Structures are given as structure tokens and as C-alpha cells.
Short mmCIF file of C-alpha atoms in Angstrom, two decimals:
data_model
loop_
_atom_site.label_atom_id
_atom_site.label_comp_id
_atom_site.label_asym_id
_atom_site.label_seq_id
_atom_site.Cartn_x
_atom_site.Cartn_y
_atom_site.Cartn_z
CA MET A 460 89.51 47.24 -34.60
CA LYS A 461 90.95 47.78 -30.67
CA ARG A 462 91.36 45.53 -28.26
CA ASN A 463 88.71 47.09 -25.94
CA ASP A 464 86.95 46.61 -29.20
CA VAL A 465 86.85 43.52 -29.36
CA LEU A 466 86.37 42.37 -26.23
CA THR A 467 83.12 43.68 -25.92
CA GLN A 468 82.46 42.39 -28.92
CA ALA A 469 83.39 39.33 -27.62
CA ALA A 470 81.27 39.19 -24.36
CA MET A 471 78.03 40.56 -26.26
CA TRP A 472 78.44 37.22 -28.44
CA MET A 473 80.00 34.71 -25.82
CA ASN A 474 78.12 35.96 -22.91
CA PRO A 475 76.44 32.86 -21.39
CA GLU A 476 74.40 34.20 -18.59
CA ASN A 477 71.00 33.93 -21.13
CA ILE A 478 71.81 29.87 -22.03
CA LEU A 479 68.90 28.06 -20.09
CA PRO A 480 69.66 24.91 -18.48
CA GLY A 481 68.69 22.55 -21.11
CA GLU A 482 71.27 24.24 -23.53
CA ARG A 483 74.17 24.23 -20.83
CA SER A 484 73.70 20.62 -20.38
CA GLN A 485 74.46 20.21 -24.23
CA THR A 486 77.27 22.66 -24.74
CA ARG A 487 79.53 22.31 -21.50
CA LYS A 488 82.77 23.09 -23.37
CA THR A 489 81.59 26.03 -25.50
CA THR A 490 80.14 27.17 -22.05
CA CYS A 491 83.93 26.98 -20.43
CA VAL A 492 85.03 29.11 -23.38
CA GLN A 493 81.96 31.52 -23.26
CA ARG A 494 83.05 32.44 -19.60
CA HIS A 495 86.56 32.89 -20.06
CA LEU A 496 86.42 35.04 -23.17
CA TYR A 497 83.30 36.75 -20.73
CA GLU A 498 85.42 37.46 -17.77
CA MET A 499 88.53 38.45 -20.34
CA SER A 500 85.81 41.22 -21.79
CA ARG A 501 85.63 42.92 -18.20
CA VAL A 502 88.89 43.40 -17.38
CA ASP A 503 89.70 46.87 -18.47
CA LYS A 504 86.21 47.71 -17.45
CA SER A 505 86.76 46.76 -14.09
CA ALA A 506 89.76 49.24 -14.10
CA GLN A 507 87.26 51.80 -14.51
CA THR A 508 84.70 50.39 -11.77
CA ASP A 509 84.73 51.85 -8.35
CA SER A 510 83.78 50.32 -4.83
CA THR A 511 79.93 50.31 -5.83
CA GLY A 512 80.55 48.75 -8.72
CA PHE A 513 79.35 51.79 -11.38
CA CYS A 514 81.64 52.97 -14.07
CA GLN A 515 83.56 56.05 -13.23
CA ILE A 516 86.49 58.16 -14.55
CA GLU A 517 88.79 60.62 -13.21
CA GLY A 518 87.82 64.45 -13.02
CA LYS A 519 85.54 66.09 -11.94
CA MET A 520 82.33 64.58 -9.90
CA GLY A 521 79.82 65.85 -12.77
CA ASN A 522 81.88 63.80 -15.34
CA ALA A 523 81.69 60.54 -13.73
CA LYS A 524 77.89 60.82 -13.12
CA SER A 525 77.27 62.12 -16.89
CA ARG A 526 79.86 58.78 -18.27
CA SER A 527 77.67 56.46 -16.50
CA GLY A 528 74.52 57.45 -17.74
CA GLN A 529 76.28 57.42 -21.03
CA ASN A 530 77.66 54.29 -20.72
CA ALA A 531 73.97 53.11 -19.74
CA CYS A 532 72.51 54.89 -22.74
CA SER A 533 74.53 53.55 -25.00
CA GLN A 534 73.27 49.85 -24.11
CA PHE A 535 70.37 50.68 -25.64
CA LEU A 536 68.67 51.25 -29.39
CA PRO A 537 67.72 54.61 -30.00
CA GLU A 538 63.98 53.59 -30.43
CA GLU A 539 64.83 51.94 -27.17
CA ARG A 540 66.35 54.81 -25.38
CA ALA A 541 62.97 56.97 -26.92
CA GLU A 542 60.73 54.75 -24.76
CA ILE A 543 62.93 54.64 -21.94
CA ASP A 544 62.84 58.53 -21.41
CA ARG A 545 58.93 58.56 -22.43
CA LEU A 546 58.26 56.56 -19.26
CA PHE A 547 60.69 58.14 -17.04
CA ASP A 548 59.04 61.49 -18.40
CA ALA A 549 56.07 60.02 -17.21
CA LEU A 550 56.85 59.15 -13.84
CA SER A 551 58.11 62.18 -12.88
CA SER A 552 55.97 64.50 -14.08
CA GLY A 553 52.83 63.52 -12.32
CA LYS A 554 51.32 64.30 -8.75
CA HIS A 555 53.54 61.90 -7.58
CA SER A 556 56.65 63.07 -8.49
CA SER A 557 59.46 64.38 -5.81
CA ASN A 558 59.45 68.04 -5.34
CA THR A 559 63.15 68.23 -6.03
CA PRO A 560 65.83 71.08 -7.93
CA HIS A 561 66.26 68.00 -10.34
CA ARG A 562 63.34 65.32 -12.39
CA SER A 563 63.15 62.70 -10.24
CA PHE A 564 60.03 60.28 -9.30
CA SER A 565 58.83 58.59 -6.06
CA LEU A 566 57.81 55.44 -4.95
CA GLN A 567 54.07 56.94 -4.78
CA ALA A 568 54.65 57.66 -8.58
CA LEU A 569 56.30 53.88 -9.17
CA GLN A 570 53.24 52.79 -7.45
CA SER A 571 50.75 54.62 -9.43
CA HIS A 572 52.09 53.87 -12.66
CA ILE A 573 52.31 49.65 -11.86
CA GLY A 574 48.79 49.13 -9.85
CA GLU A 575 48.23 45.97 -9.53
CA ALA A 576 50.55 44.73 -12.24
CA LEU A 577 53.63 43.81 -9.80
CA PRO A 578 52.66 43.05 -5.73
CA PRO A 579 53.48 45.71 -3.78
CA GLU A 580 56.96 44.82 -2.13
CA MET A 581 58.47 43.87 -5.26
CA VAL A 582 57.69 47.11 -6.44
CA THR A 583 59.32 48.30 -3.40
CA ARG A 584 62.21 46.59 -3.76
CA LEU A 585 62.60 47.93 -7.86
CA TYR A 586 62.37 51.24 -6.34
CA ASP A 587 64.54 50.71 -3.57
CA GLY A 588 67.41 49.95 -5.88
CA MET A 589 67.06 52.29 -8.12
CA GLN A 590 67.41 54.83 -5.45
CA ARG A 591 70.53 53.41 -3.93
CA VAL A 592 72.07 53.51 -7.35
CA ASN A 593 75.32 55.71 -6.53
CA LEU A 594 76.44 57.50 -9.13
CA THR A 595 79.01 59.50 -8.49
CA GLY A 596 80.83 56.76 -5.89
CA THR A 597 80.96 59.13 -3.29
CA ALA A 598 79.31 58.29 0.39
CA LYS A 599 75.96 59.51 0.29
CA GLY A 600 72.47 58.89 2.17
CA PRO A 601 69.69 58.31 -0.55
CA SER A 602 68.49 60.69 -2.91
CA GLU A 603 64.95 61.72 -2.61
CA GLY A 604 63.62 60.57 -5.39
CA VAL A 605 64.90 58.19 -8.62
CA SER A 606 66.70 60.53 -10.69
CA GLN A 607 66.72 60.21 -14.59
CA GLU A 608 70.53 58.75 -14.57
CA GLN A 609 69.51 56.64 -11.96
CA PHE A 610 66.51 55.15 -13.72
CA THR A 611 68.12 54.34 -17.23
CA VAL A 612 71.29 52.85 -15.46
CA SER A 613 68.79 50.42 -13.37
CA MET A 614 67.30 49.62 -16.30
CA SER A 615 70.25 49.19 -18.59
CA HIS A 616 71.88 46.88 -15.65
CA LEU A 617 68.77 44.54 -15.31
CA LEU A 618 67.70 44.26 -18.77
CA LYS A 619 71.04 44.96 -20.75
CA GLY A 620 73.32 44.30 -17.97
CA ASN A 621 75.94 41.18 -17.36
CA SER A 622 75.94 38.87 -14.06
CA GLU A 623 77.59 41.83 -12.49
CA GLU A 624 75.64 44.66 -13.26
CA LYS A 625 72.55 42.47 -12.50
CA SER A 626 73.82 41.62 -9.34
CA LEU A 627 74.83 45.28 -7.81
CA ILE A 628 71.01 46.09 -8.56
CA ILE A 629 70.21 42.89 -7.19
CA LEU A 630 72.11 43.70 -3.54
CA LYS A 631 70.65 47.30 -3.51
CA MET A 632 66.65 45.78 -4.03
CA ILE A 633 67.57 43.46 -0.85
CA SER A 634 69.31 45.71 1.67
CA ALA A 635 70.03 49.52 2.41
CA THR A 636 73.40 48.32 3.64
CA GLU A 637 76.99 48.08 1.71
CA GLY A 638 78.43 44.93 2.51
CA PRO A 639 77.30 41.12 2.71
CA VAL A 640 73.77 40.09 2.87
CA LYS A 641 72.52 36.93 5.25
CA ALA A 642 71.14 34.04 2.53
CA ARG A 643 67.99 34.23 4.14
CA GLU A 644 67.12 37.96 2.66
CA VAL A 645 68.25 35.90 -0.40
CA LEU A 646 66.20 33.72 -0.25
CA LYS A 647 63.43 36.05 0.62
CA PHE A 648 64.29 37.88 -2.32
CA THR A 649 63.87 34.95 -4.91
CA GLU A 650 60.66 34.09 -3.46
CA ASP A 651 59.36 37.57 -4.13
CA LEU A 652 60.73 37.61 -7.24
CA VAL A 653 59.36 34.28 -8.51
CA GLY A 654 55.92 35.08 -7.01
CA SER A 655 56.03 38.85 -9.09
CA VAL A 656 56.49 36.61 -12.53
CA VAL A 657 53.43 34.79 -11.76
CA HIS A 658 51.40 37.68 -10.65
CA VAL A 659 52.33 39.98 -13.05
CA LEU A 660 51.77 37.46 -16.20
CA ASP A 661 48.31 36.61 -14.57
CA HIS A 662 47.56 40.40 -14.37
CA ARG A 663 48.22 41.02 -18.10
CA GLN A 664 46.33 37.31 -18.83
CA GLN A 665 49.37 36.10 -20.27
CA LEU A 666 49.49 32.66 -18.74
CA ARG A 667 49.15 31.27 -22.44
CA GLY A 668 46.44 28.61 -21.04
CA TRP A 669 47.75 27.71 -17.87
CA THR A 670 47.22 28.42 -14.23
CA GLN A 671 48.09 28.83 -10.80
CA LYS A 672 47.37 25.49 -9.20
CA LYS A 673 47.17 25.58 -5.14
CA ALA A 674 48.06 21.72 -4.18
CA PRO A 675 46.43 21.66 -0.82
CA GLY A 676 48.96 20.08 1.70
CA CYS A 677 52.09 21.17 0.02
CA PRO A 678 54.10 23.88 -0.24
CA PRO A 679 53.76 27.12 -2.70
CA ARG A 680 54.92 26.32 -5.86
CA VAL A 681 56.53 29.60 -5.60
CA GLN A 682 58.51 28.71 -2.64
CA VAL A 683 59.07 25.26 -4.47
CA LEU A 684 60.88 26.96 -7.11
CA ALA A 685 62.66 29.72 -5.14
CA ALA A 686 64.20 27.21 -2.99
CA GLN A 687 65.27 25.19 -6.32
CA LEU A 688 66.99 28.48 -7.75
CA PHE A 689 68.60 29.38 -4.49
CA SER A 690 69.46 26.54 -3.69
CA GLU A 691 72.18 27.09 -6.90
CA MET A 692 74.01 29.36 -4.35
CA LYS A 693 77.57 28.47 -3.38
CA LEU A 694 79.57 29.43 -0.57
CA GLN A 695 83.09 31.03 -1.18
CA GLU A 696 84.38 27.54 -0.75
CA GLY A 697 82.69 25.66 -3.24
CA GLU A 698 79.74 24.27 -0.93
CA LYS A 699 75.96 25.29 -1.83
CA LEU A 700 73.97 26.77 1.19
CA LEU A 701 72.27 23.70 1.86
CA GLY A 702 69.96 23.49 4.96
CA PRO A 703 68.17 25.84 7.46
CA GLN A 704 71.88 26.63 9.45
CA GLN A 705 73.10 27.90 6.73
CA LEU A 706 70.77 30.81 6.38
CA ASP A 707 72.23 33.35 8.53
CA CYS A 708 75.28 32.87 6.34
CA ASP A 709 76.70 36.36 4.80
CA CYS A 710 76.48 36.35 0.55
CA ASP A 711 78.60 38.88 -0.28
CA ARG A 712 78.85 40.61 -4.08
CA ALA A 713 80.79 38.02 -5.85
CA MET A 714 79.00 35.26 -4.38
CA ILE A 715 75.70 37.23 -6.01
CA GLU A 716 77.38 37.30 -9.32
CA ASP A 717 78.12 33.52 -9.25
CA TRP A 718 74.66 33.31 -8.49
CA VAL A 719 73.36 35.20 -11.29
CA PHE A 720 75.74 34.11 -13.94
CA ARG A 721 74.69 30.19 -12.99
CA THR A 722 70.95 31.03 -12.36
CA PRO A 723 69.50 32.44 -15.72
CA HIS A 724 65.96 32.02 -14.20
CA VAL A 725 67.11 34.67 -11.96
CA ALA A 726 68.05 37.23 -14.84
CA MET A 727 65.08 36.33 -17.04
CA PHE A 728 62.39 36.61 -14.52
CA LEU A 729 63.85 39.80 -13.35
CA SER A 730 63.35 40.70 -17.20
CA VAL A 731 60.08 39.74 -17.20
CA VAL A 732 58.93 42.02 -13.98
CA ILE A 733 60.16 44.88 -15.65
CA HIS A 734 59.35 44.44 -19.58
CA ARG A 735 55.24 43.04 -18.44
CA GLY A 736 55.13 45.56 -15.06
CA PHE A 737 56.81 48.10 -16.77
CA LEU A 738 54.80 47.62 -20.14
CA LEU A 739 58.15 48.33 -21.02
CA LEU A 740 59.92 47.42 -24.16
CA CYS A 741 57.45 44.66 -24.64
CA SER A 742 58.81 43.69 -27.68
CA SER A 743 62.34 42.93 -26.78
CA LEU A 744 61.20 39.99 -24.58
CA ASN A 745 60.04 36.67 -25.98
CA LEU A 746 57.57 35.32 -23.99
CA SER A 747 57.24 31.46 -25.68
CA ALA A 748 60.89 30.68 -25.10
CA LEU A 749 59.69 30.81 -21.04
CA LEU A 750 56.15 30.02 -20.69
CA PRO A 751 55.25 27.67 -24.16
CA GLU A 752 51.73 27.83 -25.38
CA ARG A 753 49.28 25.21 -23.68
CA LEU A 754 47.16 23.24 -26.30
CA VAL A 755 44.04 20.97 -25.62
CA ASP A 756 41.54 19.41 -27.97
CA GLN A 757 38.51 21.59 -27.94
CA GLY A 758 35.83 20.21 -25.52
CA ARG A 759 38.84 18.77 -23.58
CA GLU A 760 39.42 20.72 -20.85
CA PHE A 761 40.39 19.58 -17.38
CA GLU A 762 42.53 20.15 -14.61
CA SER A 763 46.19 19.77 -14.81
CA ILE A 764 48.55 18.23 -12.74
CA LEU A 765 50.68 21.40 -13.78
CA ASP A 766 51.00 25.12 -13.62
CA VAL A 767 53.09 27.93 -14.53
CA LEU A 768 55.39 27.51 -12.40
CA SER A 769 56.52 24.16 -13.16
CA VAL A 770 56.12 24.57 -16.15
CA ILE A 771 58.48 27.37 -16.60
CA TYR A 772 61.04 25.55 -14.98
CA LEU A 773 60.56 22.30 -16.85
CA ASN A 774 60.56 23.93 -20.19
CA SER A 775 63.75 25.79 -19.79
CA HIS A 776 65.69 22.38 -19.32
CA LEU A 777 64.04 21.46 -22.93
CA PRO A 778 65.72 21.59 -26.45
CA ARG A 779 65.89 25.69 -27.63
CA GLU A 780 63.29 24.42 -30.63
CA GLN A 781 60.86 22.86 -28.23
CA ARG A 782 60.13 25.03 -25.76
CA HIS A 783 57.00 26.96 -27.44
CA ARG A 784 54.04 24.84 -27.89
CA TRP A 785 53.14 21.38 -25.44
CA HIS A 786 50.15 19.54 -26.96
CA LEU A 787 48.50 17.43 -24.22
CA LEU A 788 48.36 13.38 -25.70
CA PHE A 789 47.04 11.77 -22.97
CA SER A 790 45.49 12.68 -19.68
CA SER A 791 44.24 9.53 -16.99
CA GLU A 792 40.84 11.84 -16.20
CA LEU A 793 40.37 12.22 -19.98
CA HIS A 794 41.26 8.92 -21.69
CA GLY A 795 40.64 6.91 -18.61
CA HIS A 796 42.75 4.36 -16.63
CA SER A 797 43.94 1.90 -19.91
CA PHE A 798 47.63 1.34 -20.25
CA ALA A 799 46.70 0.49 -24.22
CA GLN A 800 44.60 3.83 -24.72
CA LEU A 801 48.14 5.12 -23.17
CA CYS A 802 50.31 3.63 -25.88
CA GLY A 803 47.95 4.06 -28.79
CA LEU A 804 47.78 7.79 -27.98
CA ILE A 805 51.68 8.77 -27.26
CA THR A 806 53.34 6.33 -29.79
CA GLN A 807 55.03 8.49 -32.67
CA ARG A 808 54.11 11.61 -31.58
CA GLY A 809 57.59 13.48 -31.35
CA PRO A 810 59.27 14.55 -27.89
CA CYS A 811 57.21 14.52 -25.12
CA VAL A 812 56.95 15.11 -20.90
CA MET A 813 54.98 12.58 -18.96
CA LEU A 814 54.33 13.21 -15.32
CA LEU A 815 52.32 11.76 -12.67
CA GLU A 816 50.86 12.40 -9.03
CA ASP A 817 51.47 9.58 -6.77
CA HIS A 818 48.59 8.96 -3.74
CA ASP A 819 51.74 10.85 -1.25
CA GLY A 820 51.54 14.08 -3.59
CA HIS A 821 54.75 13.79 -5.12
CA VAL A 822 55.02 14.82 -8.78
CA PHE A 823 57.83 13.53 -10.97
CA GLY A 824 57.88 12.21 -14.14
CA GLY A 825 60.63 12.17 -17.06
CA PHE A 826 61.15 13.99 -20.55
CA ALA A 827 61.26 11.49 -23.58
CA SER A 828 63.36 13.12 -26.78
CA CYS A 829 62.40 10.59 -29.03
CA SER A 830 58.73 9.56 -30.29
CA TRP A 831 57.97 6.17 -28.29
CA GLU A 832 57.91 2.86 -29.76
CA VAL A 833 56.43 0.22 -28.77
CA LYS A 834 59.03 -3.20 -28.63
CA PRO A 835 61.52 -5.24 -26.25
CA GLN A 836 64.66 -3.04 -26.43
CA PHE A 837 65.99 0.58 -24.79
CA GLN A 838 65.59 3.61 -26.99
CA GLY A 839 65.58 7.29 -26.65
CA ASP A 840 69.31 9.37 -26.33
CA ASP A 841 70.88 11.24 -23.60
CA ARG A 842 68.48 13.94 -24.11
CA CYS A 843 66.45 12.59 -22.00
CA PHE A 844 65.97 13.47 -17.99
CA LEU A 845 64.16 12.43 -15.06
CA PHE A 846 62.66 15.54 -12.88
CA SER A 847 60.75 15.80 -9.93
CA ILE A 848 58.10 18.77 -8.83
CA SER A 849 56.78 18.25 -5.41
CA PRO A 850 57.65 18.27 -2.81
CA SER A 851 60.72 19.62 -4.39
CA MET A 852 61.88 20.79 -8.27
CA ALA A 853 65.40 19.25 -9.98
CA VAL A 854 66.12 17.43 -13.13
CA TYR A 855 68.39 14.63 -13.24
CA THR A 856 70.36 14.11 -16.68
CA CYS A 857 72.01 11.16 -18.06
CA THR A 858 75.26 10.03 -16.46
CA GLY A 859 76.55 8.08 -19.68
CA TYR A 860 76.77 5.06 -17.59
CA ASN A 861 74.06 3.40 -19.90
CA ASP A 862 71.55 4.26 -22.67
CA HIS A 863 68.67 2.75 -20.81
CA TYR A 864 66.38 5.92 -21.56
CA MET A 865 63.20 5.11 -22.27
CA TYR A 866 61.56 1.54 -22.73
CA LEU A 867 57.95 0.71 -23.36
CA ASN A 868 56.36 -2.76 -24.33
CA HIS A 869 53.13 -3.98 -24.32
CA ARG A 870 51.52 -7.86 -24.43
CA GLN A 871 55.05 -9.86 -24.20
CA GLN A 872 55.20 -12.88 -21.87
CA THR A 873 58.86 -13.04 -21.12
CA ILE A 874 59.96 -9.48 -20.12
CA PRO A 875 58.38 -6.29 -18.61
CA ASN A 876 55.51 -4.93 -19.54
CA GLY A 877 54.63 -1.22 -19.48
CA LEU A 878 56.54 2.23 -19.63
CA GLY A 879 60.09 3.00 -17.74
CA MET A 880 62.88 5.38 -17.76
CA GLY A 881 66.31 4.69 -16.60
CA GLY A 882 67.51 1.69 -14.18
CA GLN A 883 67.17 -1.74 -16.11
CA HIS A 884 64.44 -4.14 -16.06
CA ASN A 885 62.65 -4.66 -12.52
CA TYR A 886 64.20 -2.14 -11.08
CA PHE A 887 63.63 1.66 -12.94
CA GLY A 888 64.11 5.00 -12.18
CA LEU A 889 61.04 5.40 -12.98
CA TRP A 890 58.15 2.44 -14.06
CA ILE A 891 54.51 2.29 -14.61
CA ASP A 892 52.92 -1.21 -14.84
CA VAL A 893 50.73 -2.53 -17.67
CA ASP A 894 48.29 -2.97 -15.05
CA PHE A 895 47.54 1.11 -14.78
CA GLY A 896 48.01 2.65 -11.83
CA LYS A 897 50.94 0.59 -10.42
CA GLY A 898 53.95 1.03 -10.54
CA HIS A 899 57.65 2.52 -9.08
CA SER A 900 60.71 4.29 -8.50
CA LYS A 901 63.82 2.09 -7.66
CA ALA A 902 66.97 3.97 -6.57
CA LYS A 903 69.39 2.61 -4.16
CA PRO A 904 71.49 4.80 -3.90
CA THR A 905 70.79 6.86 -7.20
CA CYS A 906 69.13 5.72 -10.71
CA THR A 907 72.33 4.63 -13.16
CA THR A 908 70.90 6.01 -15.99
CA TYR A 909 70.03 9.89 -14.51
CA ASN A 910 71.44 9.91 -11.25
CA SER A 911 67.87 10.63 -9.78
CA PRO A 912 66.97 9.39 -6.44
CA GLN A 913 63.60 7.78 -5.34
CA LEU A 914 61.17 10.36 -6.83
CA SER A 915 58.01 8.76 -5.27
CA ALA A 916 57.29 8.64 -1.32
CA LYS A 917 57.12 5.03 -1.56
CA GLU A 918 59.82 2.63 -4.01
CA ASN A 919 56.32 0.99 -5.08
CA PHE A 920 53.75 3.58 -5.15
CA ARG A 921 50.14 4.26 -6.90
CA PHE A 922 48.83 6.58 -8.84
CA GLU A 923 45.46 8.33 -10.11
CA LYS A 924 46.86 10.98 -12.36
CA LEU A 925 48.92 11.00 -15.11
CA GLU A 926 49.99 13.38 -17.93
CA VAL A 927 51.59 13.48 -21.15
CA TRP A 928 52.25 16.27 -23.07
CA ALA A 929 54.01 16.49 -27.08
CA VAL A 930 56.13 19.20 -26.95
CA GLY A 931 57.50 21.49 -29.53
CA ASP A 932 55.99 21.05 -33.20
CA PRO A 933 54.33 17.32 -34.30
CA PRO A 934 56.99 14.74 -36.02
CA GLU A 935 55.92 15.12 -40.09
CA SER A 936 55.22 11.45 -40.03
CA GLN A 937 52.68 12.92 -37.59
CA LEU A 938 51.32 15.52 -39.42
CA ALA A 939 51.66 13.08 -42.91
CA LYS A 940 48.73 10.94 -41.36
CA SER A 941 46.32 13.64 -39.99
CA LYS A 942 46.15 14.41 -43.74
CA LYS A 943 45.03 10.42 -44.76
CA SER A 944 41.36 9.50 -44.67
CA ILE A 945 40.82 6.49 -41.74
CA LEU A 946 40.51 4.23 -44.77
CA ASP A 947 44.10 5.28 -45.98
CA VAL A 948 45.33 4.63 -42.31
CA ASP A 949 43.52 1.54 -41.56
CA PRO A 950 42.44 -1.36 -44.15
CA GLU A 951 40.54 -3.30 -42.36
CA ALA A 952 38.19 -0.43 -42.12
CA GLN A 953 37.61 -0.71 -46.05
CA ILE A 954 36.74 -4.44 -45.31
CA LEU A 955 34.91 -3.54 -43.04
CA LEU A 956 32.73 -0.65 -44.61
CA GLU A 957 32.22 -3.11 -47.85
CA SER A 958 31.39 -6.64 -46.03
CA CYS A 959 28.50 -4.54 -44.38
CA GLY A 960 27.26 -3.03 -48.07
CA ARG A 961 28.61 0.79 -47.38
CA SER A 962 30.07 2.10 -50.37
CA CYS A 963 33.27 4.14 -50.53
CA HIS A 964 31.84 7.03 -52.04
CA SER A 965 35.08 9.03 -52.53
CA GLN A 966 37.05 6.07 -54.36
CA GLY A 967 38.30 7.28 -57.39
CA LEU A 968 37.37 11.01 -56.29
CA ARG A 969 40.32 11.64 -54.43
CA GLU A 970 44.33 11.11 -54.46
CA VAL A 971 45.32 8.40 -51.93
CA PRO A 972 48.49 10.49 -50.06
CA GLU A 973 51.84 8.46 -50.96
CA ASP A 974 53.61 7.26 -47.72
CA ASP A 975 57.11 8.10 -46.69
CA GLU A 976 60.09 7.44 -47.99
#
């Protein structure tokens, strides 16, 4: 096997761009190796890449153009290429197709095809990005329409490309001029991208039970998530773009490429927009990895604190095997303001996400990686984390300073009664008191366990709304318990029935399930 083939294969297997945050925190060493191999695989390719970033070869201009299209086509399976060609045929053969000697399509043709599936500003951005693809590397103005090669190369870069290729299209979606763009332009692009994801999933009725919540008095969740993604942008010196004064900073191609590489939501959101907006290669998108199914027991519907974007953000930080389903365990709106009820409904139910909204509108919570147990000791492991949803989105993972991940205690006289995560007794990163509706979030300056700041508006807060969601499949102990009769689970219930003169008609007619080893 040639060196080029070896490196290409290494890039295919080791490209870490699709590793979501929940996996990156668990595989930091692996990711460093991936990045090194990935960069090696691009050495030879860069020698064939011109200043525009698109693949060129020596020889006539026509040959260069042909090679670019061939490279893009090679990224797709034959059936995928056929589907892309059929879409281009539909776009270029309608009444809105461009009147040029070569087949192409116009902005009007793309708008007509997509309809209301995507916001108009995102349709325009996508069209501009494709139209500005320069296949020859020579300076020229924008083409009159999008040619088949431009369309194929754009789809290849957006759906199959690495961070370098995706960043090239993103820059062309942002600006018509070559060179750096302003940070505020990147932020506006990010807001448009995040908004388009919610828009297209809502239009295609694929929100999987979640809704787009509009919290009064708070920044829209689109802007909150866009700000979080944008905050991952780093200047060349390694500093993050923090504060409005830096919105006028220049962002060059290297900065955009690094941002796309380290912020996998950008690539994922672009894929959703293309797959669901264009209805192209839809089978290639595993939507359950992005947005979990929402399960609420029949007849128990309610208005959740969560919306689709906050779920997408939190879900990406969970272990992969727990991202496909969220099942409501407890809601103060449905189950009342009772700490005893909370303990009864969330213990021994596997990993879960708990969150609340304080009286000042701050939304925050924590992920418990193990089943909750009522006991006076700390529990859990280093997969746990705390998070904030509003007024800003952030996830705070373990520092390794201590193992005070989870704490749940009830009906004890000498130690605190309540639910806590991080910190220490009477000084938790997040605390829900046994006196339901009260809590605290203490951090001066940060929580020792999770490095989180104060999550609530006030250190000692009050709340009305609290929710707990089990994530992933239920644990085996819960499945076994669900198969048992109440008489098997609670012997006192059987004694009570017998004392009332009630007979057990099923006695002797069924087998009592064996307890788990």
C-alpha cells in the first residue's frame, strides 16, 4: 500500500471531528493521537491545494476543474452520487434554472425546491457558498449559477469533508471576499445555523417530542447556544474571543478551521441543515445521536423547562450509549413539591439528568452517571458533571480534586438531608434541600469537584420547577422490577390484603420471579 493510501485510511479512521464533547472528555489522549495522524494525512494533499483550498493539478485549466470534481465524487458511494446527481438535475431543469450554456441552477431554483424547510437567510448563505466555489484557482467573479461540479464539491466538503474543507465553505457562506472575516460575522453565521437546525426539524416534524421553548425575559435559546459555540473560537495567540470588544477582531481561515475542528456541533448542524433541508442522503443522518426521543408516561404531559436546543447541547455531553432516549422520572409540576416523592421516583433508575429553574430564571442542573441511592456517603464517578442552560450554556466536568460527585440522604439527624453534587457538606456546587423548594449553589470562586461557578442567581435560591430524566435504556434491575407483582415487591402489601380478608387469587397460578443475583 502506498504512503498516500495509508495516510488517507488513517485520516478516515482517526479523524476526530465527529467526536462529541461527551466522548472527548473521556478520550483526551486518543484525541491527541488522532489529531497528529489526521494532520499527517493532509501533508501530501496540501501540496496539491491552491490558495483557495480546492484541489488543483498541473496542466490545463479544464483538467484542474475535472480533478476537483473527481475528488469530490470519490467521497460518495455510487448510490449517494446518483442521489446527488438527481437533485442537481431537478434543480437545474426547472423554470428557475439559470440561462447559461452550461447546466446550473439559480438562487430562485434552490428557494423553490427547499420551500419553507429552511429560513431564507440560510438558503441564501448555502447558495452563495456553493456559487463562490472556485474550481480553477484563477481570480474571477461569481458564476451566474451553481454548476454541477460546484454543487458536488460543496456537498462533499459539507457532508464528508474534514475541518479544513468545511471551513472553506463556511467562509464563502459568510463573505464574498477572500481573506479574514470579522468575528461578529462568524457569530451571526452561527446564530443563523443554530436557528436553521430548530427550524428544519420543526418543519419536518422531527423534534422527537421536544418543543422550542420561548422563555419570557431571557435571551432566546438560539442566541444562547450560538454564543456558547462561538466562545470556542480562539485567536492565533490561543486566547478565546471573550467580550463584545473582540467582535471586530479578524478571523482568518486557520482560526475558522481550528474552531470547526474543536466544536463538533458546527459540522453536525451543517449536516442536519443539508440532509433535512435538501432532503438529501437522509439515511446518512442518525438523528437519535443528536436529539433523543422524549418519553413521558401516558396522560402526564406537561411544559418542560427544557427545549430542543438545550437537550441537543446536554445530550452531546452524555456517554454515547445514553443519548437515544430520555424518560421523565420526576417533575414537580406533575408529582408535587415533595422531597420524599423525589427520592422514591429517582433511586435505582440508572443515569439521569436533573435540572431546575430558580425564581430568577436561571436554569441549571447536573448529570448523575450512576443510579441514585439514599445513603450518607458520596457516590457516583468522574463521568458526572454540572451544567448551566440559562442565562448561558456551559458544562463543568470533574477536576479530580475529590470524589464528591453525588450525594442523596434522607431522614438522618446528624448529617445534611437533601440532594447534592460537588463540593462538600453544607457547601455544595448544587444542593436541593429536604425542605423542597430551597437550595444553594456555593462556589468561591469555583466548586472543587466540578470547577463550576455559582450556577444560581443567588447563592441561596428558591425554585418551583424541578425535573429528573432517566437517559438511555433502563437498568436491568428496573426491568426485572417492572415484571414483578406488587405483592412480590412489597410483602407488606400481601399481609395487608390478607388481614382485610382478601384472598390472593393468583397464588399458585404463577411463578414468582427470582431475585437478581
